[in-house]
Amino acid sequence: MAEFIKIYEENPNPKEIKRVVKILRDGGVIIFPSDTVYALGCDINNHRAMERVAQLRGIKLEKANFSFICEDLSNLSDYVKQIDSPTFKLLKRNLPGPYTFILPGNNNLPTVFKKKKEVGIRVPDNAIARAIVHELGNPIISTSIRDEDELIEYTTDPELILEKWDNLVDLVIDGGYGGNIASTVIDLTSGEPVVIREGKGSLDL
């Protein structure tokens, strides 16, 4: 049975955020709100938790394209190779926001992603997600929770999410109704921005 915690985005309760982070540190898998759709997440430093997330998505962990949810751009150099000034300015203009930026990864990526040459970075415009990462002290991995329904790709109601995922995850955060449009994915690995997936938000180039 998953825990179900109500957290208000306007002013996330520090006590509740600490509860979430304890679950993450203990290797838990959570469902949390972002500025787009609800997502599955866990601590990027916990290999077993990442394997659980991959299993829930029905993919091999080594092949998974998880995004890293960061609080801001200050930790970028922890996982990303040095980027040029125009690229950094582009990120600065658009983050926090509903975008996933694919950037060249460096040698500090978690062991399981060592063979990957790139990493997806997200800084969502959502106070709950960023407060969790701030309290944890490092990013969490993230992947959208999809719905089998062809018409409704993403479930937006936290109570329905709990119903479906109750026995599969350790915690569901009720941060209000979620969106049903995923993030826009932009590849910045070649220097020029290439939109791979059109989603929420209009990019400021």
Short mmCIF file of N, CA and C in Angstrom, two decimals, residues 83-195:
data_model
loop_
_atom_site.label_atom_id
_atom_site.label_comp_id
_atom_site.label_asym_id
_atom_site.label_seq_id
_atom_site.Cartn_x
_atom_site.Cartn_y
_atom_site.Cartn_z
N ILE A 83 29.36 23.25 -21.23
CA ILE A 83 28.56 23.72 -22.36
C ILE A 83 28.94 25.17 -22.69
N ASP A 84 28.70 25.55 -23.93
CA ASP A 84 29.09 26.91 -24.33
C ASP A 84 28.09 27.94 -23.82
N SER A 85 28.48 29.19 -23.94
CA SER A 85 27.67 30.29 -23.40
C SER A 85 26.28 30.40 -24.02
N PRO A 86 26.12 30.29 -25.36
CA PRO A 86 24.77 30.38 -25.94
C PRO A 86 23.83 29.28 -25.41
N THR A 87 24.38 28.07 -25.24
CA THR A 87 23.57 26.95 -24.72
C THR A 87 23.12 27.24 -23.29
N PHE A 88 24.06 27.73 -22.48
CA PHE A 88 23.71 28.04 -21.09
C PHE A 88 22.65 29.14 -21.02
N LYS A 89 22.78 30.14 -21.88
CA LYS A 89 21.80 31.24 -21.89
C LYS A 89 20.41 30.73 -22.30
N LEU A 90 20.39 29.79 -23.25
CA LEU A 90 19.12 29.19 -23.69
C LEU A 90 18.45 28.46 -22.52
N LEU A 91 19.24 27.70 -21.76
CA LEU A 91 18.71 26.98 -20.60
C LEU A 91 18.19 27.97 -19.56
N LYS A 92 18.98 29.01 -19.32
CA LYS A 92 18.64 30.01 -18.31
C LYS A 92 17.32 30.72 -18.65
N ARG A 93 17.11 30.98 -19.95
CA ARG A 93 15.90 31.67 -20.39
C ARG A 93 14.65 30.81 -20.22
N ASN A 94 14.81 29.50 -20.35
CA ASN A 94 13.64 28.62 -20.42
C ASN A 94 13.39 27.77 -19.17
N LEU A 95 14.30 27.82 -18.23
CA LEU A 95 14.13 27.02 -17.00
C LEU A 95 14.03 27.92 -15.79
N PRO A 96 13.23 27.57 -14.76
CA PRO A 96 12.34 26.41 -14.72
C PRO A 96 11.25 26.49 -15.81
N GLY A 97 10.90 25.34 -16.36
CA GLY A 97 9.86 25.31 -17.38
C GLY A 97 9.61 23.89 -17.87
N PRO A 98 8.61 23.71 -18.73
CA PRO A 98 8.16 22.37 -19.12
C PRO A 98 9.01 21.74 -20.23
N TYR A 99 10.33 21.77 -20.04
CA TYR A 99 11.23 21.28 -21.09
C TYR A 99 12.18 20.22 -20.55
N THR A 100 12.53 19.28 -21.42
CA THR A 100 13.61 18.33 -21.14
C THR A 100 14.71 18.64 -22.14
N PHE A 101 15.88 19.01 -21.64
CA PHE A 101 17.00 19.33 -22.53
C PHE A 101 17.98 18.16 -22.54
N ILE A 102 18.25 17.64 -23.74
CA ILE A 102 19.23 16.56 -23.88
C ILE A 102 20.60 17.20 -24.05
N LEU A 103 21.50 16.87 -23.11
CA LEU A 103 22.84 17.47 -23.10
C LEU A 103 23.90 16.37 -23.05
N PRO A 104 25.14 16.68 -23.49
CA PRO A 104 26.19 15.66 -23.43
C PRO A 104 26.56 15.33 -21.98
N GLY A 105 26.48 14.06 -21.62
CA GLY A 105 26.79 13.64 -20.24
C GLY A 105 28.29 13.56 -20.00
N ASN A 106 28.69 13.69 -18.73
CA ASN A 106 30.12 13.55 -18.40
C ASN A 106 30.37 12.23 -17.65
N ASN A 107 31.54 12.10 -17.07
CA ASN A 107 31.91 10.82 -16.42
C ASN A 107 31.32 10.64 -15.04
N ASN A 108 30.60 11.65 -14.53
CA ASN A 108 30.04 11.52 -13.18
C ASN A 108 28.63 10.93 -13.15
N LEU A 109 28.12 10.52 -14.32
CA LEU A 109 26.77 9.93 -14.35
C LEU A 109 26.76 8.68 -13.49
N PRO A 110 25.61 8.35 -12.87
CA PRO A 110 25.53 7.11 -12.10
C PRO A 110 26.02 5.92 -12.93
N THR A 111 26.65 4.96 -12.26
CA THR A 111 27.31 3.83 -12.92
C THR A 111 26.48 3.23 -14.04
N VAL A 112 25.19 3.04 -13.78
CA VAL A 112 24.34 2.36 -14.76
C VAL A 112 24.23 3.15 -16.08
N PHE A 113 24.45 4.47 -16.01
CA PHE A 113 24.34 5.30 -17.22
C PHE A 113 25.70 5.65 -17.83
N LYS A 114 26.77 5.02 -17.33
CA LYS A 114 28.12 5.37 -17.77
C LYS A 114 28.29 5.30 -19.29
N LYS A 115 27.60 4.34 -19.92
CA LYS A 115 27.78 4.17 -21.38
C LYS A 115 27.00 5.20 -22.17
N LYS A 116 26.13 5.91 -21.48
CA LYS A 116 25.33 6.91 -22.20
C LYS A 116 26.17 8.15 -22.49
N LYS A 117 25.95 8.68 -23.67
CA LYS A 117 26.72 9.88 -24.05
C LYS A 117 25.93 11.15 -23.76
N GLU A 118 24.66 10.98 -23.41
CA GLU A 118 23.83 12.17 -23.18
C GLU A 118 22.89 11.96 -22.01
N VAL A 119 22.36 13.06 -21.51
CA VAL A 119 21.45 13.00 -20.36
C VAL A 119 20.35 14.05 -20.54
N GLY A 120 19.12 13.69 -20.13
CA GLY A 120 18.00 14.63 -20.19
C GLY A 120 17.87 15.37 -18.87
N ILE A 121 17.91 16.67 -18.93
CA ILE A 121 17.85 17.51 -17.72
C ILE A 121 16.51 18.25 -17.68
N ARG A 122 15.85 18.18 -16.50
CA ARG A 122 14.58 18.89 -16.29
C ARG A 122 14.71 19.77 -15.05
N VAL A 123 14.26 21.01 -15.15
CA VAL A 123 14.07 21.87 -13.98
C VAL A 123 12.62 22.32 -14.05
N PRO A 124 11.70 21.52 -13.47
CA PRO A 124 10.28 21.83 -13.64
C PRO A 124 9.85 23.08 -12.89
N ASP A 125 8.88 23.77 -13.46
CA ASP A 125 8.30 24.93 -12.80
C ASP A 125 7.23 24.44 -11.83
N ASN A 126 7.68 23.68 -10.84
CA ASN A 126 6.79 23.11 -9.83
C ASN A 126 7.52 23.10 -8.50
N ALA A 127 6.97 23.83 -7.53
CA ALA A 127 7.65 24.02 -6.24
C ALA A 127 7.81 22.71 -5.46
N ILE A 128 6.86 21.77 -5.63
CA ILE A 128 6.93 20.50 -4.89
C ILE A 128 8.13 19.69 -5.37
N ALA A 129 8.23 19.52 -6.68
CA ALA A 129 9.33 18.73 -7.26
C ALA A 129 10.68 19.34 -6.89
N ARG A 130 10.79 20.66 -6.97
CA ARG A 130 12.08 21.30 -6.69
C ARG A 130 12.41 21.25 -5.20
N ALA A 131 11.38 21.35 -4.34
CA ALA A 131 11.62 21.26 -2.88
C ALA A 131 12.13 19.87 -2.50
N ILE A 132 11.61 18.84 -3.16
CA ILE A 132 12.06 17.46 -2.89
C ILE A 132 13.54 17.33 -3.24
N VAL A 133 13.91 17.81 -4.42
CA VAL A 133 15.30 17.71 -4.87
C VAL A 133 16.23 18.52 -3.96
N HIS A 134 15.75 19.70 -3.56
CA HIS A 134 16.54 20.55 -2.66
C HIS A 134 16.82 19.82 -1.34
N GLU A 135 15.78 19.24 -0.76
CA GLU A 135 15.92 18.55 0.53
C GLU A 135 16.78 17.28 0.39
N LEU A 136 16.63 16.60 -0.74
CA LEU A 136 17.40 15.36 -0.96
C LEU A 136 18.88 15.65 -1.17
N GLY A 137 19.16 16.77 -1.84
CA GLY A 137 20.56 17.14 -2.06
C GLY A 137 21.14 16.66 -3.38
N ASN A 138 20.35 15.96 -4.16
CA ASN A 138 20.77 15.56 -5.51
C ASN A 138 19.53 15.30 -6.35
N PRO A 139 19.70 15.20 -7.67
CA PRO A 139 18.52 15.01 -8.53
C PRO A 139 17.79 13.70 -8.28
N ILE A 140 16.55 13.64 -8.77
CA ILE A 140 15.84 12.36 -8.81
C ILE A 140 15.64 12.03 -10.29
N ILE A 141 15.57 10.73 -10.59
CA ILE A 141 15.26 10.38 -11.98
C ILE A 141 13.76 10.46 -12.15
N SER A 142 13.34 10.64 -13.38
CA SER A 142 11.93 10.86 -13.63
C SER A 142 11.52 10.25 -14.96
N THR A 143 10.32 9.67 -14.98
CA THR A 143 9.72 9.19 -16.22
C THR A 143 8.21 9.33 -16.08
N SER A 144 7.56 9.85 -17.11
CA SER A 144 6.11 10.10 -17.05
C SER A 144 5.33 8.82 -16.82
N ILE A 145 4.23 8.91 -16.06
CA ILE A 145 3.36 7.74 -15.94
C ILE A 145 2.31 7.81 -17.03
N ARG A 146 2.32 6.80 -17.86
CA ARG A 146 1.40 6.76 -18.99
C ARG A 146 0.16 5.95 -18.66
N ASP A 147 -0.88 6.18 -19.43
CA ASP A 147 -2.12 5.45 -19.26
C ASP A 147 -2.32 4.54 -20.46
N GLU A 148 -2.90 3.35 -20.21
CA GLU A 148 -3.15 2.43 -21.33
C GLU A 148 -4.23 2.97 -22.27
N ASP A 149 -5.06 3.85 -21.74
CA ASP A 149 -6.15 4.41 -22.54
C ASP A 149 -5.58 5.21 -23.72
N GLU A 150 -6.00 4.85 -24.91
CA GLU A 150 -5.49 5.51 -26.11
C GLU A 150 -5.85 7.00 -26.14
N LEU A 151 -7.04 7.31 -25.61
CA LEU A 151 -7.51 8.70 -25.67
C LEU A 151 -6.90 9.55 -24.58
N ILE A 152 -6.82 8.97 -23.37
CA ILE A 152 -6.24 9.73 -22.25
C ILE A 152 -4.84 9.17 -22.00
N GLU A 153 -3.85 9.86 -22.54
CA GLU A 153 -2.48 9.34 -22.45
C GLU A 153 -1.92 9.43 -21.03
N TYR A 154 -2.32 10.49 -20.31
CA TYR A 154 -1.79 10.71 -18.96
C TYR A 154 -2.94 10.93 -17.98
N THR A 155 -2.91 10.20 -16.86
CA THR A 155 -3.92 10.39 -15.82
C THR A 155 -3.59 11.66 -15.04
N THR A 156 -4.59 12.49 -14.81
CA THR A 156 -4.35 13.78 -14.16
C THR A 156 -4.84 13.83 -12.71
N ASP A 157 -5.71 12.89 -12.32
CA ASP A 157 -6.31 12.90 -10.98
C ASP A 157 -5.48 12.05 -10.02
N PRO A 158 -4.88 12.66 -8.98
CA PRO A 158 -4.02 11.92 -8.05
C PRO A 158 -4.70 10.72 -7.40
N GLU A 159 -6.02 10.82 -7.14
CA GLU A 159 -6.72 9.69 -6.50
C GLU A 159 -6.83 8.49 -7.45
N LEU A 160 -7.04 8.77 -8.72
CA LEU A 160 -7.06 7.69 -9.71
C LEU A 160 -5.67 7.10 -9.90
N ILE A 161 -4.66 7.96 -9.80
CA ILE A 161 -3.27 7.49 -9.89
C ILE A 161 -2.99 6.54 -8.73
N LEU A 162 -3.41 6.93 -7.52
CA LEU A 162 -3.22 6.09 -6.34
C LEU A 162 -3.90 4.73 -6.52
N GLU A 163 -5.13 4.77 -7.03
CA GLU A 163 -5.90 3.54 -7.26
C GLU A 163 -5.11 2.56 -8.14
N LYS A 164 -4.51 3.10 -9.18
CA LYS A 164 -3.81 2.25 -10.15
C LYS A 164 -2.43 1.79 -9.65
N TRP A 165 -1.74 2.66 -8.93
CA TRP A 165 -0.34 2.37 -8.57
C TRP A 165 -0.14 1.97 -7.11
N ASP A 166 -1.25 1.84 -6.38
CA ASP A 166 -1.20 1.61 -4.93
C ASP A 166 -0.22 0.52 -4.50
N ASN A 167 -0.21 -0.60 -5.20
CA ASN A 167 0.65 -1.72 -4.79
C ASN A 167 1.98 -1.76 -5.52
N LEU A 168 2.24 -0.73 -6.31
CA LEU A 168 3.46 -0.75 -7.14
C LEU A 168 4.52 0.24 -6.67
N VAL A 169 4.09 1.32 -6.01
CA VAL A 169 5.04 2.34 -5.54
C VAL A 169 4.89 2.54 -4.03
N ASP A 170 5.80 3.32 -3.45
CA ASP A 170 5.79 3.52 -1.99
C ASP A 170 5.03 4.77 -1.58
N LEU A 171 4.88 5.72 -2.51
CA LEU A 171 4.25 6.99 -2.16
C LEU A 171 3.66 7.65 -3.40
N VAL A 172 2.46 8.19 -3.24
CA VAL A 172 1.87 9.05 -4.27
C VAL A 172 1.63 10.42 -3.64
N ILE A 173 2.14 11.45 -4.28
CA ILE A 173 1.92 12.82 -3.79
C ILE A 173 0.71 13.40 -4.50
N ASP A 174 -0.23 13.90 -3.71
CA ASP A 174 -1.37 14.63 -4.27
C ASP A 174 -0.98 16.10 -4.30
N GLY A 175 -0.59 16.57 -5.49
CA GLY A 175 -0.22 17.98 -5.63
C GLY A 175 -1.25 18.72 -6.46
N GLY A 176 -2.50 18.18 -6.43
CA GLY A 176 -3.55 18.77 -7.26
C GLY A 176 -3.60 18.09 -8.61
N TYR A 177 -4.56 18.49 -9.43
CA TYR A 177 -4.69 17.88 -10.76
C TYR A 177 -3.44 18.16 -11.59
N GLY A 178 -2.95 17.14 -12.29
CA GLY A 178 -1.77 17.30 -13.14
C GLY A 178 -2.18 17.71 -14.54
N GLY A 179 -1.18 17.94 -15.37
CA GLY A 179 -1.44 18.25 -16.77
C GLY A 179 -1.55 16.96 -17.57
N ASN A 180 -1.90 17.09 -18.85
CA ASN A 180 -1.94 15.90 -19.70
C ASN A 180 -1.12 16.09 -20.97
N ILE A 181 -0.22 17.08 -20.92
CA ILE A 181 0.72 17.27 -22.03
C ILE A 181 2.13 17.15 -21.46
N ALA A 182 2.92 16.26 -22.06
CA ALA A 182 4.28 16.03 -21.57
C ALA A 182 5.20 17.20 -21.92
N SER A 183 6.43 17.13 -21.42
CA SER A 183 7.40 18.20 -21.68
C SER A 183 7.84 18.20 -23.14
N THR A 184 8.27 19.36 -23.59
CA THR A 184 8.91 19.46 -24.91
C THR A 184 10.36 19.00 -24.74
N VAL A 185 10.80 18.11 -25.63
CA VAL A 185 12.17 17.58 -25.54
C VAL A 185 13.03 18.23 -26.61
N ILE A 186 14.15 18.84 -26.16
CA ILE A 186 15.05 19.55 -27.08
C ILE A 186 16.45 18.97 -26.98
N ASP A 187 16.98 18.54 -28.11
CA ASP A 187 18.34 17.99 -28.16
C ASP A 187 19.33 19.13 -28.37
N LEU A 188 20.26 19.28 -27.40
CA LEU A 188 21.27 20.34 -27.52
C LEU A 188 22.67 19.75 -27.69
N THR A 189 22.76 18.47 -28.02
CA THR A 189 24.07 17.81 -28.08
C THR A 189 24.91 18.26 -29.28
N SER A 190 24.25 18.78 -30.31
CA SER A 190 25.03 19.18 -31.50
C SER A 190 25.26 20.69 -31.54
N GLY A 191 24.85 21.37 -30.47
CA GLY A 191 25.03 22.83 -30.45
C GLY A 191 23.78 23.57 -30.85
N GLU A 192 23.15 23.14 -31.94
CA GLU A 192 21.91 23.76 -32.40
C GLU A 192 20.71 23.05 -31.76
N PRO A 193 19.72 23.79 -31.23
CA PRO A 193 18.56 23.15 -30.62
C PRO A 193 17.71 22.39 -31.65
N VAL A 194 17.45 21.12 -31.38
CA VAL A 194 16.59 20.32 -32.25
C VAL A 194 15.43 19.79 -31.41
N VAL A 195 14.20 20.17 -31.78
CA VAL A 195 13.03 19.71 -31.02
C VAL A 195 12.72 18.27 -31.42
#
